[in-house]
Tab-separated table of C-alpha atoms in Angstrom:
chain	number	residue	atom	x	y	z
A	30	MET	CA	-83.896	-105.978	3.437
A	31	ALA	CA	-80.995	-107.540	1.831
A	32	LEU	CA	-80.678	-105.199	-1.010
A	33	SER	CA	-80.003	-102.225	1.289
A	34	GLN	CA	-76.761	-103.286	2.521
A	35	PRO	CA	-74.636	-103.492	-0.845
A	36	TYR	CA	-76.064	-99.742	-1.367
A	37	GLY	CA	-75.014	-98.973	2.024
A	38	THR	CA	-71.554	-100.306	1.145
A	39	ILE	CA	-71.390	-98.591	-2.146
A	40	THR	CA	-72.240	-95.315	-0.296
A	41	ARG	CA	-69.326	-95.650	2.213
A	42	THR	CA	-66.845	-96.278	-0.667
A	43	ILE	CA	-67.770	-93.283	-2.145
A	44	HIS	CA	-67.596	-91.351	0.809
A	45	LEU	CA	-64.001	-92.475	1.055
A	46	ARG	CA	-62.401	-91.480	-2.370
A	47	PRO	CA	-62.807	-87.801	-1.802
A	48	THR	CA	-60.888	-88.199	1.836
A	49	VAL	CA	-57.780	-89.791	-0.571
A	50	ARG	CA	-58.135	-87.243	-2.848
A	51	SER	CA	-58.198	-84.565	0.059
A	52	SER	CA	-55.165	-85.902	1.379
A	53	GLY	CA	-52.830	-85.934	-2.209
A	54	VAL	CA	-53.833	-82.154	-2.373
A	55	LEU	CA	-52.900	-81.642	0.752
A	56	LEU	CA	-49.640	-83.430	0.158
A	57	THR	CA	-49.025	-81.990	-3.109
A	58	THR	CA	-49.337	-78.461	-1.394
A	59	ALA	CA	-47.160	-79.265	1.345
A	60	LEU	CA	-44.442	-80.223	-1.366
A	61	LEU	CA	-44.799	-77.235	-3.065
A	62	ALA	CA	-44.720	-74.835	-0.050
A	63	THR	CA	-41.744	-77.134	0.857
A	64	ALA	CA	-39.982	-76.429	-2.585
A	65	LEU	CA	-40.758	-72.431	-2.341
A	66	ALA	CA	-39.237	-72.370	0.854
A	67	GLY	CA	-36.222	-73.878	-0.646
A	68	CYS	CA	-36.032	-71.458	-3.085
A	69	VAL	CA	-36.638	-68.628	-1.007
A	70	ASP	CA	-33.419	-70.238	1.277
A	71	GLU	CA	-31.565	-70.372	-1.816
A	72	SER	CA	-32.002	-66.754	-2.591
A	73	ARG	CA	-30.879	-65.250	0.864
A	74	PRO	CA	-27.377	-66.013	0.103
A	75	THR	CA	-27.479	-64.134	-2.817
A	76	THR	CA	-28.315	-60.911	-1.265
A	77	ALA	CA	-26.106	-61.161	1.479
A	78	ALA	CA	-23.465	-61.358	-1.350
A	79	THR	CA	-24.785	-58.524	-3.176
A	80	ALA	CA	-24.857	-56.385	-0.136
A	81	SER	CA	-21.563	-57.145	0.733
A	82	PRO	CA	-19.671	-55.380	-1.736
A	83	SER	CA	-21.577	-51.876	-0.600
A	84	THR	CA	-20.564	-52.602	2.823
A	85	SER	CA	-16.928	-53.240	1.787
A	86	ALA	CA	-16.968	-49.861	-0.195
A	87	SER	CA	-18.530	-48.006	2.522
A	88	ALA	CA	-15.683	-49.248	4.948
A	89	SER	CA	-13.011	-48.373	2.377
A	90	ALA	CA	-14.130	-44.976	1.740
A	91	SER	CA	-11.849	-42.236	1.675
A	92	PRO	CA	-11.813	-39.444	4.799
A	93	THR	CA	-12.893	-36.243	4.554
A	94	PRO	CA	-10.028	-33.946	2.899
A	95	THR	CA	-8.159	-31.724	5.177
A	96	PRO	CA	-9.132	-27.648	4.328
A	97	PRO	CA	-6.118	-25.932	2.832
A	98	PRO	CA	-4.030	-23.812	5.725
A	99	ASP	CA	-5.326	-20.465	6.089
A	100	ARG	CA	-3.663	-18.659	8.845
A	101	ASP	CA	-5.697	-15.473	9.303
A	102	ALA	CA	-8.797	-17.535	8.972
A	103	ASP	CA	-10.347	-15.036	6.375
A	104	GLY	CA	-11.819	-18.013	4.113
A	105	ILE	CA	-9.111	-17.765	1.596
A	106	PRO	CA	-6.419	-20.475	1.423
A	107	ASP	CA	-3.025	-19.068	2.112
A	108	SER	CA	-1.833	-20.715	-1.394
A	109	SER	CA	-3.755	-17.718	-2.791
A	110	ASP	CA	-4.038	-15.367	-0.111
A	111	THR	CA	-2.203	-11.956	-1.247
A	112	TYR	CA	-2.237	-11.459	2.725
A	113	PRO	CA	-2.085	-14.544	4.436
A	114	ASP	CA	-1.920	-12.949	7.954
A	115	ASP	CA	-4.035	-10.082	7.534
A	116	PRO	CA	-7.694	-11.259	7.602
A	117	ASN	CA	-9.001	-7.666	6.498
A	118	ASN	CA	-6.605	-8.125	3.600
A	119	THR	CA	-5.438	-4.484	3.691
A	120	PRO	CA	-3.542	-3.839	0.219
A	121	GLN	CA	0.270	-3.686	0.781
A	122	GLN	CA	3.250	-2.496	-1.279
A	123	PRO	CA	5.159	-5.588	-2.235
A	124	PRO	CA	8.729	-5.569	-1.381
A	125	VAL	CA	10.856	-2.933	-3.050
A	126	SER	CA	14.185	-3.481	-3.938
A	127	LEU	CA	16.975	-0.616	-4.261
A	128	GLU	CA	20.187	-0.528	-5.414
A	129	CYS	CA	22.343	1.353	-3.003
A	130	ASP	CA	25.782	2.910	-2.275
A	131	THR	CA	27.196	1.790	1.131
A	132	GLY	CA	30.672	2.763	0.939
A	133	ASN	CA	31.780	-0.523	0.958
A	134	ASP	CA	29.353	-1.846	-1.779
A	135	TRP	CA	28.348	0.336	-4.797
A	136	ASP	CA	25.507	-1.461	-5.739
A	137	ALA	CA	23.981	-3.030	-2.570
A	138	LEU	CA	20.711	-4.758	-3.218
A	139	LEU	CA	18.682	-3.556	-0.324
A	140	THR	CA	14.570	-4.412	0.221
A	141	VAL	CA	12.147	-2.393	1.517
A	142	ARG	CA	9.259	-4.473	3.171
A	143	PRO	CA	5.825	-3.789	3.678
A	144	GLY	CA	5.221	-2.273	7.440
A	145	LYS	CA	2.902	-1.367	9.897
A	146	ASP	CA	-0.074	1.104	9.034
A	147	GLY	CA	0.967	0.730	5.584
A	148	ARG	CA	4.504	2.437	5.877
A	149	PRO	CA	7.200	0.613	4.444
A	150	ASP	CA	9.863	-0.878	6.601
A	151	PHE	CA	13.224	0.667	5.788
A	152	SER	CA	15.195	-0.971	8.997
A	153	GLU	CA	17.161	-3.155	6.656
A	154	VAL	CA	17.836	-0.398	4.479
A	155	TRP	CA	18.996	2.047	7.215
A	156	ALA	CA	21.206	-1.036	8.932
A	157	ALA	CA	23.171	-0.769	5.832
A	158	LYS	CA	23.699	3.265	6.247
A	159	PRO	CA	23.548	3.774	2.304
A	160	THR	CA	24.135	7.305	1.163
A	161	SER	CA	22.303	7.022	-1.508
A	162	CYS	CA	19.930	4.609	-3.279
A	163	ASP	CA	17.944	3.981	-6.670
A	164	ALA	CA	14.615	2.063	-7.140
A	165	GLN	CA	14.771	-1.008	-9.367
A	166	ALA	CA	11.393	-0.135	-10.669
A	167	GLU	CA	8.940	2.883	-10.699
A	168	ILE	CA	6.902	2.799	-7.461
A	169	TYR	CA	3.223	3.755	-7.563
A	170	PRO	CA	0.649	4.344	-4.300
A	171	VAL	CA	-0.949	0.942	-3.068
A	172	THR	CA	-1.591	1.680	0.856
A	173	ASP	CA	-3.479	4.467	2.300
A	174	THR	CA	-0.071	5.871	3.757
A	175	GLU	CA	1.623	5.953	0.411
A	176	LYS	CA	-1.635	7.615	-0.997
A	177	THR	CA	-1.584	10.509	1.715
A	178	ALA	CA	2.572	10.606	0.931
A	179	LEU	CA	1.661	11.652	-3.060
A	180	LYS	CA	-0.768	13.834	-2.313
A	181	THR	CA	1.340	15.484	0.560
A	182	SER	CA	4.520	15.895	-2.511
A	183	LYS	CA	2.250	17.654	-5.003
A	184	TYR	CA	3.481	15.294	-7.546
A	185	GLU	CA	1.188	15.058	-10.695
A	186	ASP	CA	2.603	11.943	-12.214
A	187	GLY	CA	1.725	9.569	-9.356
A	188	ASP	CA	5.121	7.831	-9.059
A	189	ILE	CA	6.542	8.007	-5.338
A	190	THR	CA	9.969	6.458	-6.533
A	191	THR	CA	11.665	9.575	-5.292
A	192	LEU	CA	10.228	9.418	-1.895
A	193	TYR	CA	11.227	6.041	-1.285
A	194	GLU	CA	14.683	7.141	-2.405
A	195	MET	CA	14.835	9.550	-0.045
A	196	CYS	CA	13.815	7.554	2.921
A	197	ALA	CA	16.348	4.878	2.346
A	198	ALA	CA	19.241	7.128	1.946
A	199	VAL	CA	20.960	8.387	5.261
A	200	ASP	CA	23.828	10.430	4.089
A	201	PRO	CA	24.901	12.699	6.980
A	202	GLU	CA	26.075	15.101	4.479
A	203	ASP	CA	22.865	15.716	2.695
A	204	THR	CA	21.766	19.381	2.072
A	205	TYR	CA	18.551	18.708	3.847
A	206	VAL	CA	20.676	18.101	6.895
A	207	GLU	CA	23.014	21.107	6.619
A	208	ALA	CA	22.601	23.333	9.799
A	209	GLY	CA	20.860	26.553	9.030
A	210	PHE	CA	19.493	25.090	5.380
A	211	ALA	CA	15.893	26.456	4.711
A	212	ALA	CA	13.957	23.942	1.792
A	213	SER	CA	12.193	25.886	-0.756
A	214	SER	CA	8.947	26.204	-1.613
A	215	GLU	CA	9.339	22.982	-4.207
A	216	GLN	CA	10.983	21.225	-1.501
A	217	ILE	CA	8.857	21.457	1.406
A	218	PRO	CA	6.085	19.018	0.288
A	219	GLU	CA	8.509	16.606	-1.057
A	220	ILE	CA	10.252	16.363	2.507
A	221	ASN	CA	6.713	16.360	4.274
A	222	ALA	CA	5.746	13.635	1.994
A	223	ALA	CA	9.199	11.717	2.761
A	224	LEU	CA	8.089	11.971	6.481
A	225	VAL	CA	4.784	10.483	5.909
A	226	LEU	CA	6.198	7.483	4.646
A	227	CYS	CA	9.232	7.280	7.103
A	228	PRO	CA	8.739	9.353	9.881
A	229	SER	CA	11.289	7.593	12.123
A	230	TYR	CA	13.751	8.106	9.564
A	231	PRO	CA	17.402	8.849	11.223
A	232	TYR	CA	17.711	12.395	10.137
A	233	ALA	CA	13.723	13.133	10.486
A	234	LYS	CA	14.546	15.710	13.511
A	235	GLU	CA	16.828	17.782	10.481
A	236	TRP	CA	14.404	17.565	8.025
A	237	ARG	CA	11.674	19.351	10.412
A	238	GLU	CA	14.102	21.669	10.899
A	239	THR	CA	14.927	22.858	7.214
A	240	VAL	CA	10.845	22.329	6.365
A	241	LYS	CA	10.325	24.828	9.413
A	242	ARG	CA	13.260	27.325	8.476
A	243	GLY	CA	11.780	27.011	4.709
A	244	GLN	CA	8.370	27.658	5.617
A	245	VAL	CA	9.247	30.907	7.413
A	246	ASP	CA	10.710	32.088	3.922
A	247	VAL	CA	7.808	30.776	1.588
A	248	ASP	CA	5.500	33.015	4.216
A	249	LEU	CA	7.800	35.805	4.124
A	250	ALA	CA	7.704	35.521	0.043
A	251	ALA	CA	4.030	35.463	-0.161
A	252	GLN	CA	3.908	38.695	2.013
A	253	GLY	CA	6.524	40.163	-0.458
A	254	ARG	CA	9.053	40.241	1.739
A	255	ILE	CA	11.484	37.897	0.000
A	256	PHE	CA	12.081	38.809	-3.807
A	257	GLY	CA	14.811	38.072	-6.466
A	258	GLU	CA	16.242	40.079	-9.230
A	259	GLY	CA	13.742	42.030	-11.606
A	260	THR	CA	11.539	45.060	-11.241
A	261	PHE	CA	8.477	45.138	-8.382
A	262	ARG	CA	5.790	47.615	-7.594
A	263	VAL	CA	6.064	48.761	-4.079
A	264	GLY	CA	2.807	47.953	-1.943
A	265	LYS	CA	1.679	45.656	-4.585
A	266	GLU	CA	4.382	43.155	-5.077
A	267	ILE	CA	6.881	43.890	-2.552
A	268	LYS	CA	6.705	45.235	0.877
A	269	SER	CA	8.482	48.662	1.987
A	270	GLY	CA	11.388	48.014	4.350
A	271	THR	CA	15.020	47.528	4.795
A	272	TYR	CA	16.556	44.499	2.840
A	273	VAL	CA	19.966	42.922	2.419
A	274	THR	CA	21.424	40.319	0.017
A	275	THR	CA	25.069	38.725	0.470
A	276	ASP	CA	27.793	37.553	-1.686
A	277	VAL	CA	27.021	39.257	-5.126
A	278	ASP	CA	28.766	39.768	-8.279
A	279	GLY	CA	28.036	43.281	-10.413
A	280	CYS	CA	24.963	43.853	-8.463
A	281	TYR	CA	22.912	46.848	-9.560
A	282	TRP	CA	19.683	48.300	-7.942
A	283	GLU	CA	17.477	51.489	-8.245
A	284	ARG	CA	14.586	52.757	-6.603
A	285	GLN	CA	12.002	54.588	-9.074
A	286	ASN	CA	8.959	57.084	-9.089
A	287	SER	CA	5.846	56.333	-10.851
A	288	SER	CA	7.376	57.982	-14.368
A	289	GLY	CA	10.318	55.096	-14.159
A	290	ASP	CA	13.076	57.403	-13.258
A	291	THR	CA	15.586	56.590	-10.975
A	292	ILE	CA	15.227	58.156	-7.282
A	293	ASP	CA	18.253	56.304	-5.910
A	294	ASN	CA	20.440	53.497	-7.154
A	295	TYR	CA	23.964	51.360	-6.510
A	296	PHE	CA	26.462	49.301	-8.275
A	297	THR	CA	29.277	47.291	-6.777
A	298	ASN	CA	31.642	44.477	-8.902
A	299	SER	CA	31.781	42.400	-5.658
A	300	ALA	CA	30.280	42.514	-1.952
A	301	ARG	CA	29.729	40.260	1.104
A	302	ARG	CA	26.693	42.245	2.226
A	303	VAL	CA	24.470	44.858	0.106
A	304	GLN	CA	21.580	46.638	1.676
A	305	VAL	CA	18.908	49.037	0.781
A	306	THR	CA	15.760	50.835	2.225
A	307	ILE	CA	12.867	50.605	-0.149
A	308	ARG	CA	10.273	53.672	0.946
A	309	SER	CA	6.543	53.223	0.712
A	310	SER	CA	6.725	56.462	-1.422
A	311	ASP	CA	8.680	54.512	-4.021
A	312	TYR	CA	6.632	53.242	-7.026
A	313	ALA	CA	8.909	50.265	-7.850
A	314	PHE	CA	12.054	48.503	-7.052
A	315	SER	CA	14.484	46.848	-9.937
A	316	SER	CA	17.746	44.839	-9.050
A	317	GLU	CA	19.996	42.757	-11.490
A	318	ASN	CA	22.541	40.075	-10.271
A	319	CYS	CA	21.840	40.839	-6.746
A	320	GLY	CA	20.109	37.225	-5.510
A	321	GLU	CA	18.027	37.156	-3.150
A	322	TRP	CA	16.543	40.030	-1.014
A	323	ARG	CA	15.457	39.559	2.437
A	324	PRO	CA	14.296	41.713	5.280
A	325	ALA	CA	17.341	42.917	7.575
A	326	ARG	CA	17.711	41.931	10.981
């Protein structure tokens, strides 16, 4: 009985030691956790410091650049848009420089600018009232109106410089403005072409009248009722009828039969007016130095 107490004491002592060790482990664990927490806390300012430059860079970033001017809103900047005021970008002739005789200035430099509907604007030139103009460079069609003018003119080289020069000059003494003047078959298409470019030309009315008169003559010539010197078959190349010519010198004409013999003839050194009647039975009619024969009125 006396021996059981020491063993019981030893047993209790042995049970106390693990408790002390567990406390030490717990204490060590707690200290380690505290140290790790301190390390985590120390790293937080570093993370914040790293993020700070990024935030600062975002705050100082440049704003979105302003798009370049585009007046006609066609998506092409004005700086590279050939037609900055036309969203359809319709081709236009660039300004044309003309050297003109204005009476006061023999070599005035005037400008024809692009106008509406592809027609050039001659207002600046007409205001100076030049009697003649010369283009500084050859002009070729760009707009549809200019292409139509070229087609009307029947020019074969594609150059419409003459049409611009015709439209620019406003000479009241120009032949096309003269009362009673009839344009020739070559002049008619040229005048009509110029009127395509400048329909509001100051003497447009006079131009149209000379074209009208000229067209009558062209039609008569096509019918064989206007002809000049030479020998013509009656009924095939010319029509029978009464014809006249004016202001002649050394005029000679003759009517011929099918054998070439003379049926009738006439000669005059000078005359204000000469008249002849060509019969349908005549084979041919021939004349020299008589000018142009026209139907008698």
